[in-house]
XYZ file of C-alpha atoms in Angstrom:
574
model
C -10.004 -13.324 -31.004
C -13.253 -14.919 -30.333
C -16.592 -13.818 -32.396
C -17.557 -11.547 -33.962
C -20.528 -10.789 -30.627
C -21.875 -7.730 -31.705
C -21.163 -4.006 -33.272
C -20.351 -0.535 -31.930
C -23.288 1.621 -31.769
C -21.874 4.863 -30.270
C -19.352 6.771 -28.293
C -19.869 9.024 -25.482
C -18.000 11.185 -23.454
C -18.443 11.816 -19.862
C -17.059 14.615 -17.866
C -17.204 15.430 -14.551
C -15.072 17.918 -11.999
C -12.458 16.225 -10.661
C -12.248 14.822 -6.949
C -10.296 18.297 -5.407
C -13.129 20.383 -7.648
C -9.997 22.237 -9.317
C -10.783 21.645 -12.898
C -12.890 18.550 -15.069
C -11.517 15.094 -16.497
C -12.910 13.260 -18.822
C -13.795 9.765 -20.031
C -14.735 7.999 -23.158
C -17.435 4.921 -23.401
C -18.658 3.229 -25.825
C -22.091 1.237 -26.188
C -22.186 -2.140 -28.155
C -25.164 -3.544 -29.493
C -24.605 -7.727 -28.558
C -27.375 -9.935 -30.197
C -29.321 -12.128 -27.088
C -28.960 -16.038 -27.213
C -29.695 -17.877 -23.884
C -26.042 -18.941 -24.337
C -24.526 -15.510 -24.008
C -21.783 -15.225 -21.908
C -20.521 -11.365 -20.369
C -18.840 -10.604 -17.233
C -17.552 -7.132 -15.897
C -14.036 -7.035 -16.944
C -14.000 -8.869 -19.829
C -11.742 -7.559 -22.767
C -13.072 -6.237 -26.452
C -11.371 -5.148 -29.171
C -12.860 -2.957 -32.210
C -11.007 -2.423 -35.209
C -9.747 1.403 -35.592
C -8.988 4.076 -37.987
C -5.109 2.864 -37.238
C -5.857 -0.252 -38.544
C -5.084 -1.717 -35.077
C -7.672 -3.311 -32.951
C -8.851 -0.964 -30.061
C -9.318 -2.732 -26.972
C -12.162 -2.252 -24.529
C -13.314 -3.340 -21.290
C -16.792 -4.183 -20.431
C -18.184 -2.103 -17.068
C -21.551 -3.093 -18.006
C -24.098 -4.783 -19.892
C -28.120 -4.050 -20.119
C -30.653 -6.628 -21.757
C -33.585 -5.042 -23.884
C -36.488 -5.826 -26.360
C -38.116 -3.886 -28.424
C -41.161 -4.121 -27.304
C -40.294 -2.630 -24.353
C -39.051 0.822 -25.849
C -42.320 2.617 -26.073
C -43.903 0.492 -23.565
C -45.175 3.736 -21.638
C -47.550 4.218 -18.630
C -50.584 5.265 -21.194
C -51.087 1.802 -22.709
C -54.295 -0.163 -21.375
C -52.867 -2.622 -18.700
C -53.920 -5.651 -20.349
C -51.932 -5.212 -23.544
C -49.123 -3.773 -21.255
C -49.174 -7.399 -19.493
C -49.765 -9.640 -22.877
C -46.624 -7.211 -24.355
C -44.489 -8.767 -20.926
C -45.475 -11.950 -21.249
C -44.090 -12.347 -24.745
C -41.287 -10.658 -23.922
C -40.356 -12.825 -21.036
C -40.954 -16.236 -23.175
C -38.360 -14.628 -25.402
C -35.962 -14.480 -23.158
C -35.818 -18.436 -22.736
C -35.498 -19.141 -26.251
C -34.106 -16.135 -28.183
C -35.717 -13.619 -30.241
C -34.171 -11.013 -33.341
C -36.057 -8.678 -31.484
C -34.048 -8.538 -28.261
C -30.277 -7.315 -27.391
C -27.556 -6.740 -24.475
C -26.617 -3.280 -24.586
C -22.621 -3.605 -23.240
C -20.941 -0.474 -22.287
C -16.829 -0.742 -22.483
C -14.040 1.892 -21.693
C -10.712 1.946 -23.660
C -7.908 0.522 -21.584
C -5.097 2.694 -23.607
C -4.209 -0.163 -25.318
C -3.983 -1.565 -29.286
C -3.623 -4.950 -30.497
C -1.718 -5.881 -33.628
C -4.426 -8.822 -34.229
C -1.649 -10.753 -36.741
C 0.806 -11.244 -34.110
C -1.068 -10.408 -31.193
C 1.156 -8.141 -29.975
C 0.138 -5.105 -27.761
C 1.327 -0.972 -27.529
C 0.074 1.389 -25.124
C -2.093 3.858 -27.657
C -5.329 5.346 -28.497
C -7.086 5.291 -32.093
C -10.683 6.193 -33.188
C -12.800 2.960 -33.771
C -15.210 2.755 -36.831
C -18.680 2.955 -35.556
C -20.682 -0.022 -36.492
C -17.717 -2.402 -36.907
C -17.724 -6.164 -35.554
C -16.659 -6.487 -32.114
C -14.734 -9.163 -30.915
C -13.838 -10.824 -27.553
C -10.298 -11.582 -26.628
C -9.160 -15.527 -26.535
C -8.506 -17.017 -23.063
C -4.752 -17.214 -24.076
C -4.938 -13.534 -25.409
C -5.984 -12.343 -22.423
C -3.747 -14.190 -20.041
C -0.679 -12.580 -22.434
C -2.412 -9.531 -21.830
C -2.706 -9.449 -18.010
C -0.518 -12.518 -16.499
C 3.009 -12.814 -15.632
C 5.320 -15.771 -15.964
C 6.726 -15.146 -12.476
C 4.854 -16.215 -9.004
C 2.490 -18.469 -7.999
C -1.071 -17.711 -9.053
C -2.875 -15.027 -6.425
C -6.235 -15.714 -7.626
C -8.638 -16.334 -9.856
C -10.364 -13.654 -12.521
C -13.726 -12.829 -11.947
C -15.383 -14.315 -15.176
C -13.409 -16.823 -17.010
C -11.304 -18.328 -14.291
C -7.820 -17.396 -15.607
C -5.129 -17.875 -12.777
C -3.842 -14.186 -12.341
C 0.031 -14.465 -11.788
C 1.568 -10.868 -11.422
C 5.555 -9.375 -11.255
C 5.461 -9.003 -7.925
C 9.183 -7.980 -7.660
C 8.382 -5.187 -9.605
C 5.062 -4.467 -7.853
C 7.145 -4.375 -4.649
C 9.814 -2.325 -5.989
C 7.040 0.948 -7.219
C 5.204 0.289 -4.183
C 1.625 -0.993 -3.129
C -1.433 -0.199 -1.494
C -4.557 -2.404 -0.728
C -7.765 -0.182 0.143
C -11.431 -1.424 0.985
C -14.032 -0.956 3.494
C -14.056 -2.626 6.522
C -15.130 -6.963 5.947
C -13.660 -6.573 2.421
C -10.257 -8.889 3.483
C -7.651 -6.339 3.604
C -5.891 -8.454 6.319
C -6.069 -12.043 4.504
C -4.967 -10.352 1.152
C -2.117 -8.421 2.651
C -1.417 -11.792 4.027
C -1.463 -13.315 0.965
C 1.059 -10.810 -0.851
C 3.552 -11.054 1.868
C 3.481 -15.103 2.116
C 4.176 -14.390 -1.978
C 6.977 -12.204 -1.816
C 9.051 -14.403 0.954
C 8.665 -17.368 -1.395
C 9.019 -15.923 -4.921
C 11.717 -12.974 -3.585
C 14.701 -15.346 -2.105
C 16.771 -12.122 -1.279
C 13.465 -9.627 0.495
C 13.099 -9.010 4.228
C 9.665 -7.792 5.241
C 8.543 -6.187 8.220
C 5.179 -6.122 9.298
C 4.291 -3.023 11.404
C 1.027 -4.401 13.139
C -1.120 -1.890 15.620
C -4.464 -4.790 15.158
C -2.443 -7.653 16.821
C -3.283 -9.521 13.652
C -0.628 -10.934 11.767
C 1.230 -12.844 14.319
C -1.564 -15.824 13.378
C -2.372 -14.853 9.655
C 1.444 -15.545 8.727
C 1.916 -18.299 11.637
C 3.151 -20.479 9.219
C 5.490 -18.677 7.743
C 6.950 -17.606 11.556
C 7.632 -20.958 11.800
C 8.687 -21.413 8.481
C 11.501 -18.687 7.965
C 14.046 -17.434 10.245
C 11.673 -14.625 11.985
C 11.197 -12.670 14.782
C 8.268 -10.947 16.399
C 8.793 -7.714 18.689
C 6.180 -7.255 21.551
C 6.103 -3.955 23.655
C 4.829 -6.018 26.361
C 7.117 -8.043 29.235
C 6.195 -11.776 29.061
C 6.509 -13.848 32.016
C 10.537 -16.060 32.020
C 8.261 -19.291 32.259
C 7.989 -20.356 27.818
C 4.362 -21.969 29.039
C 3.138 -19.399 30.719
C 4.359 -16.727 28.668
C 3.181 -18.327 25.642
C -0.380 -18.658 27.029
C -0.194 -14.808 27.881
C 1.179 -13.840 24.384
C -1.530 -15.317 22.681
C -3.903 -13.774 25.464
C -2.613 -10.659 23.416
C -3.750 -12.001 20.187
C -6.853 -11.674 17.654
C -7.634 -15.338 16.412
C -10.155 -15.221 13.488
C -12.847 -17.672 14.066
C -12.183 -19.349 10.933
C -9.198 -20.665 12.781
C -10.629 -20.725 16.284
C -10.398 -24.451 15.791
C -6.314 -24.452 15.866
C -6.184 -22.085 19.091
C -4.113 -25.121 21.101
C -1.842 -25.777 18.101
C -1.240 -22.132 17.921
C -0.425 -21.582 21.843
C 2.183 -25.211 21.987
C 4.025 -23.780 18.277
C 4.032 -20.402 20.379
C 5.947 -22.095 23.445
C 8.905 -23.178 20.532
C 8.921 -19.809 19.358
C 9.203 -18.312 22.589
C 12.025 -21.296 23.078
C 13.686 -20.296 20.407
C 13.790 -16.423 20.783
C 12.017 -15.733 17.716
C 9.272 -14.271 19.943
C 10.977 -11.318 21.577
C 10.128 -8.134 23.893
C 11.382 -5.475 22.006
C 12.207 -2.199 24.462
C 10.575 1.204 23.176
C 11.285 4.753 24.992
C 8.645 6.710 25.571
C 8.209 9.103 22.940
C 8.979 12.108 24.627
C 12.744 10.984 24.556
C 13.169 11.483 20.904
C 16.951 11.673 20.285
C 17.786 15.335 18.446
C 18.675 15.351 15.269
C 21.649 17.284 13.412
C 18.986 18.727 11.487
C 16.913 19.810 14.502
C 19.783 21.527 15.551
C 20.260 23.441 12.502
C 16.680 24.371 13.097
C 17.046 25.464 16.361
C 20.153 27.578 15.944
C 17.540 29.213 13.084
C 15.121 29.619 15.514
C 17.677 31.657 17.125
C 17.934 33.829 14.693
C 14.449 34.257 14.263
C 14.024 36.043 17.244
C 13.327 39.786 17.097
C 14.454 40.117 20.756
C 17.983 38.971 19.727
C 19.657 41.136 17.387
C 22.605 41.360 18.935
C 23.483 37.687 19.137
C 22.712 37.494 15.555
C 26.106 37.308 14.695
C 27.647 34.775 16.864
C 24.201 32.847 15.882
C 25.423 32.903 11.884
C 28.848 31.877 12.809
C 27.315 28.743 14.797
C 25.579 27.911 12.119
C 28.998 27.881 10.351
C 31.302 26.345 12.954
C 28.044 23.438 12.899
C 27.944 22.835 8.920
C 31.905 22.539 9.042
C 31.560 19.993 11.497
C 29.053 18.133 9.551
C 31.380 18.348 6.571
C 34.350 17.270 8.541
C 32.627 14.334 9.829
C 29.869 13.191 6.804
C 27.050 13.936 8.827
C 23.787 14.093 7.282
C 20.722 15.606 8.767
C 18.768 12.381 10.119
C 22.327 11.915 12.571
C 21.809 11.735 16.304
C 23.567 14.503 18.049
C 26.630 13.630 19.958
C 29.527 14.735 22.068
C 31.453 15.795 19.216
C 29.280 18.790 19.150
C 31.316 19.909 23.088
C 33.806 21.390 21.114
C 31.986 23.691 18.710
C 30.026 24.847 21.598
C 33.136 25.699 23.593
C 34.164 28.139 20.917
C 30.887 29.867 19.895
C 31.099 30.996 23.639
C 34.268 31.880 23.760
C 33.160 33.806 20.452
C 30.119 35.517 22.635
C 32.515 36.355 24.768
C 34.770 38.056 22.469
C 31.604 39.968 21.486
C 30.929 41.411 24.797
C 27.367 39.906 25.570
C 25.679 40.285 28.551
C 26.315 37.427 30.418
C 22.334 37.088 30.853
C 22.371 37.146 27.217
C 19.717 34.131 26.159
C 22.450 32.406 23.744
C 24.500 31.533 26.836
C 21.615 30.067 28.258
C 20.793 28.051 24.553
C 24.599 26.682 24.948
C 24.481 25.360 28.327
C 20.560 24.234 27.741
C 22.605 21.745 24.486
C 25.398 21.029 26.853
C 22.981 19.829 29.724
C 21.010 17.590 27.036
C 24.207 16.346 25.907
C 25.983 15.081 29.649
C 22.143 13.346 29.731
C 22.131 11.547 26.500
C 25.546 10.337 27.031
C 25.056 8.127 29.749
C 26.038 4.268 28.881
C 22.803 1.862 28.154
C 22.217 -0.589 30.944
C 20.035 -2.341 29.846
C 21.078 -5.503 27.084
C 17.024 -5.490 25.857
C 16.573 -5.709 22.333
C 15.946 -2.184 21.014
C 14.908 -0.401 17.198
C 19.176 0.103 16.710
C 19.245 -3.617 16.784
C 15.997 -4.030 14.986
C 17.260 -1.892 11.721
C 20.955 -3.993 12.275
C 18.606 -7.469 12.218
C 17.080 -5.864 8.983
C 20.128 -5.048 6.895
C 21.874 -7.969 7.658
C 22.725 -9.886 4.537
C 23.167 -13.432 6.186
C 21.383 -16.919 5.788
C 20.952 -17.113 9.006
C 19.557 -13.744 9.427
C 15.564 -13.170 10.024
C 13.581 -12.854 7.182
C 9.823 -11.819 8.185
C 9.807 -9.773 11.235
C 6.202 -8.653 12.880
C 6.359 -5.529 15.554
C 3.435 -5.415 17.505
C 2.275 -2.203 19.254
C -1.259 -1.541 19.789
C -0.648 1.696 21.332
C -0.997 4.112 18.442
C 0.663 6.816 19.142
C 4.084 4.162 20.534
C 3.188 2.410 16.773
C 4.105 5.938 15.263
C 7.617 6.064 16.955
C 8.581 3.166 16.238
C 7.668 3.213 12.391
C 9.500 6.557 12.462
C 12.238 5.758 14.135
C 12.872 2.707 12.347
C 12.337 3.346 8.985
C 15.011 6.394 9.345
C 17.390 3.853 11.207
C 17.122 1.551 8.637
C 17.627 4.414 5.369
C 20.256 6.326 7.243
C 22.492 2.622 7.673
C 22.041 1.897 3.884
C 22.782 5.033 3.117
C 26.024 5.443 4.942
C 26.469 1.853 3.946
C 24.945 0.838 0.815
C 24.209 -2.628 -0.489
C 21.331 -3.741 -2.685
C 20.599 -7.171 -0.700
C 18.410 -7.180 1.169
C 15.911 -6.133 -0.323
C 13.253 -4.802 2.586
C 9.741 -4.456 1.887
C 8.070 -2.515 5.276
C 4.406 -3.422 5.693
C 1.847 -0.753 7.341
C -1.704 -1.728 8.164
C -3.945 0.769 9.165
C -2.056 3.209 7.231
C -4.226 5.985 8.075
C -2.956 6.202 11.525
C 0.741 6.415 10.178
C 0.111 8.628 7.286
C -2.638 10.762 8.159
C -3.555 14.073 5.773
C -3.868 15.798 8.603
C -0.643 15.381 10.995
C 0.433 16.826 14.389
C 3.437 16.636 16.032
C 2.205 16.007 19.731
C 0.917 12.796 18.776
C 3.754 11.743 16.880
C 1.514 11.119 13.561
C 4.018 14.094 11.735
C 6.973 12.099 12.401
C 5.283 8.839 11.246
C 4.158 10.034 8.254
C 7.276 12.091 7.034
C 9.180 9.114 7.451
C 6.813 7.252 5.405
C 6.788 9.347 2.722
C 10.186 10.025 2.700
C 10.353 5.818 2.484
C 8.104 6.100 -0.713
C 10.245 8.635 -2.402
C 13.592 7.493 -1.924
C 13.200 4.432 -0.634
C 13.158 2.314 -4.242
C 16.744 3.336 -5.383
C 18.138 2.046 -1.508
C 16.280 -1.324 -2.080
C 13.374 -0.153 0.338
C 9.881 -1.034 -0.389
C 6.548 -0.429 1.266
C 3.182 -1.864 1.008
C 0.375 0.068 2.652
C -3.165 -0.871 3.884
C -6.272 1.472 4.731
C -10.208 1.695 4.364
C -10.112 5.540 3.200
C -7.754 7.224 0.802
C -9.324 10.451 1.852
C -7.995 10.415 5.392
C -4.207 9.752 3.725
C -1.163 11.743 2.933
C -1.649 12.201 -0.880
C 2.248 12.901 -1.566
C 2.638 9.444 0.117
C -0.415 7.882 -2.476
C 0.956 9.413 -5.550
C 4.502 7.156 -5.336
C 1.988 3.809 -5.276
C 2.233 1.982 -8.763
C -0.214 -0.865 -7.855
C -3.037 -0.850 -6.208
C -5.586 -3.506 -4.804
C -9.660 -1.765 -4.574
C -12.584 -4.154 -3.562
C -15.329 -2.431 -1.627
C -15.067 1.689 -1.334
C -18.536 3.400 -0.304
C -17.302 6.618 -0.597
C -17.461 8.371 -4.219
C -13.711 10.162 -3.216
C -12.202 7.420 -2.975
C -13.033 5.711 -5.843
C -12.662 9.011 -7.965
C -9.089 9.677 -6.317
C -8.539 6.038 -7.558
C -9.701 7.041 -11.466
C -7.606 10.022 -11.671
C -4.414 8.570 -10.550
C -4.799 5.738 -13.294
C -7.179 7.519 -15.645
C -9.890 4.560 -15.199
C -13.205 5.281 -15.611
C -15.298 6.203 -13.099
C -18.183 3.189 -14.315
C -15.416 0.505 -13.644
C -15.009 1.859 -10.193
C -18.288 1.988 -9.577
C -18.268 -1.818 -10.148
C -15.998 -2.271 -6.709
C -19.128 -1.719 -4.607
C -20.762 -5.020 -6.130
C -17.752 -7.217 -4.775
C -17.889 -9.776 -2.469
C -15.312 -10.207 0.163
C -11.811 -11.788 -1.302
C -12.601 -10.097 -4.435
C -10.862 -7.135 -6.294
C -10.206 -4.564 -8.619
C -6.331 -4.611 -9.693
C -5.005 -1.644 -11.138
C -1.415 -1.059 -11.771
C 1.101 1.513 -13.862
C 4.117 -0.413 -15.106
C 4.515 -2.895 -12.466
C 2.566 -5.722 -11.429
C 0.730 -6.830 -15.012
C 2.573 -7.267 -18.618
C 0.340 -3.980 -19.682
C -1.801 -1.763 -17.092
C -5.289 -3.494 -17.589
C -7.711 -3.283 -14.739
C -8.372 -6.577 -13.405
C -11.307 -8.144 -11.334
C -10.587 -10.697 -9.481
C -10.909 -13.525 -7.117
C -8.178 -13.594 -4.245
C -6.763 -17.378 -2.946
C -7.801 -17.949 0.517
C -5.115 -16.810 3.312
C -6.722 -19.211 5.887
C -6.971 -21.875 3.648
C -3.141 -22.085 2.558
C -2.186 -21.511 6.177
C -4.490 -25.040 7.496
C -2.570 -26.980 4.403
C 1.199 -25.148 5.659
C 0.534 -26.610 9.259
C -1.046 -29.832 7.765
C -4.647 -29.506 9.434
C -6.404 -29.049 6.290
């Protein structure tokens, strides 16, 4: 530890109703009084510690910090303006040179953490400091113990002191992620960032970048051309490689800070293109969803459901028999496609209506040969040899060398975006279910999460589908070695049983007070630490994590490496 700089002065707690107004939560902070020198030194983020009534230290993390004098206290409005001004002016010379007269007020929040200050060893815990004990500031190599991994290159910078942050980001991957900020913040170059860190600290992860902005195609160019990859297009290019690689990157967003590289870009496309790792991907429309076991179950309920059917009832209840005998017989689950095997148990369930003397206008014929008309129409033998999601999820689970390991799907139509990330996320679970293997791991990457996982879904634009498969990818996905990382500007807009299975989380700018409250709640952080987020400048960020990504769940400011920057050295134009 480094100081004594100053004592505690007092503890305060805050309270306020919690983001859904349904009850009250609330926080502790405590304000230290820091004797002024010119040569101070505080930052935002910085780590205390205080001793306690455990005997422990307390640690504490600066939100704040406030100079005064004190001949400013009683300074009031009522005092003749000319000794108001000659009371300034002394004050400001103080401030140059130093004066017993003047402090920093800091105001810290615990971080539910004590230090054993002999062996500087940390336990997650809470004890009651003494009030007016000697504060200290945590060592540069304390610290880094504190927040740092051994594992992966460095992501940044903290905001401050200039420790290189290195996180677990195996396990940050494995309980999830989610990068949130306003609009200008650098969403795009940090997602970037953690996805060009995972392929080269993670030899055995896949990733797959689901990408609606027509983005990522040039802010992981480099790594395209590094890795065996593949990027899906919706769109038809032209057979020519040159002139289909000048209309794919027709397609594309360049950032300007890379405008400068826009012929390198198009030629590298051309070999890409050459080498079918650029590739048009073919995507039914989504009206031709593919039923589901499970839809039929629901259907056949539906059925039953029906006042206006009594009388079928029975035949309807030994369907629903005949069909979860089948599913037995054959290991079906749920999430499996309908197929001809299902000829059969229709052929007895009418012979069984038949038995029962219905009418032959009775609607349950009509539901049988409805399911044996979609059948004879889903049956029909693919043409077509265009590369489709069944091959995608096949691509994905393959556990080969040779085998793609970053794949980008574009699709800028949103509501096309949301069947495919349905359709292939439950391709890819159902296969490692039925066949399970923990390599590869797959970590699925959705930008614009809001339009996947909306809090507010429908089902005729495909957004329900999307975001129960999402969600059902956050809560099973970790024990099938399926991973997601999700990017948006408002956590109000999303799916809140799909934000609660996020262990890490990345928070620069967030204008919105419900955000940054929904933030504090999930991690119990205060809400004066949050508030600090709207004072970042883009590339920086608030890291908060719960048993992942840092050695102990400290928040973290802090400065992010450029994406641009290491893709210019990667392609050797730096």
């Amino acid at each position: 530890m480094e100081g004594p700089i100053g004592r505690l002065r007092e503890v305060r707690v805050v309270t306020r109703p919690t983001s859904d107004g349904r009850g009250t939560i609330s926080f502790r902070s405590f304000v230290i009084e820091v004797p002024y020198t010119p040569e101070l030194k505080l930052s935002v983020g910085r780590v205390l510690a205080v001793k306690s009534m455990g005997g422990e230290m307390l640690l504490l993390e600066i939100v704040d910090f406030l100079p005064l004098h004190y001949s400013m206290i009683n300074l009031e409005g009522s005092i003749p303006k000319e000794i108001r001004d000659e009371v300034m002016d002394e004050v400001e010379r103080s401030w140059e040179k130093g004066s017993p007269e003047s402090w920093v007020e800091v105001y810290a929040v615990p971080v539910g953490y004590l230090m054993d200050s002999s062996k500087v060893t940390f336990r997650r815990g809470y004890s009651p400091p003494f009030p007016a004990s000697a504060v200290y500031q945590l060592s540069r190599e304390a610290y880094q113990r504190l927040v740092c991994s051994s594992s992966s290159e460095p992501l940044g910078r903290v905001l401050g002191d200039g420790v290189e942050l290195r996180i677990d980001l195996e396990k940050a991957v494995r309980y999830h992620v989610g990068v949130f900020a306003f609009t200008g913040s650098g969403k795009s170059n940090l997602v970037s960032l953690l996805v060009r860190r995972a392929l080269g600290t993670m030899r055995n992860l896949k990733v797959v970048v689901f990408d609606i902005s027509m983005e990522y195609f040039t802010l992981l160019f480099d790594q395209l051309v590094r890795y065996n990859s593949r990027v899906l297009t919706a769109e038809r290019l032209p057979p020519s490689p040159v002139e289909a690689s000048r209309r794919f990157m027709r397609l594309h967003v360049v950032p300007e800070e890379l405008d400068d590289l826009r012929d390198k870009f198009r030629v590298t496309t051309q070999r890409l293109i050459e080498e079918e790792k650029v590739r048009y991907m073919y995507v039914p429309s989504s009206s031709q969803v593919l039923m589901t076991y499970g839809d039929l179950v629901d259907l056949v309920n539906g059925q039953i459901s029906d006042n206006y059917a009594a009388s079928q009832k029975p035949v309807l209840f030994t369907m629903l028999q005949k069909l979860d005998a089948l599913m037995r017989e054959n290991k079906l689950s749920k999430d499996d496609i309908v197929d001809e095997r299902v000829n059969g148990l229709l052929d007895e369930v009418e012979e069984v209506a038949n038995r029962s003397k219905l009418r032959e206008t009775s609607s349950i014929f009509s539901f049988i040969n409805g399911l044996r008309s979609y059948l004879s129409s889903t049956n029909v033998e693919p043409v077509s040899e265009d590369y489709d999601i069944e091959k995608l999820a096949i691509e994905i689970l393959e556990d080969s060398e040779v085998s793609p390991r970053l794949f980008v799907v574009e699709s800028p139509k949103v509501e096309e975006a949301r069947f495919v990330v349905s359709n292939v996320i439950n391709e890819v679970m159902n296969r490692r279910k039925k066949m399970f293997s923990a390599s590869p791991s797959v970590l699925f990457v959705l930008d614009e999460a809001q339009e996947f996982i909306p809090f507010d879904t429908r089902q005729k634009n495909m957004s329900e589908k999307s975001s129960e498969a999402v969600e059902k990818l956050l809560r099973q996905g970790r024990k099938y070695h399926l991973h997601s990382l999700i990017s948006s500007q408002r956590l109000a807009y999303l799916n809140t049983n799909a934000l609660q299975q996020l262990h890490t989380y990345f928070i620069s700018t967030l204008p919105r007070p419900y955000d940054r409250q929904l933030v504090g709640e999930t991690f119990a952080i205060s809400d004066a630490l949050l508030d600090r987020t709207l004072e970042l400048e883009t590339g920086e960020w608030l890291l908060v994590s719960f048993k992942s990504a840092t050695p102990y769940d400290i928040p973290v400011f802090f400065r992010a490496e450029n994406n641009f920057a290491e893709l210019r050295r990667a392609l050797g134009t730096t």
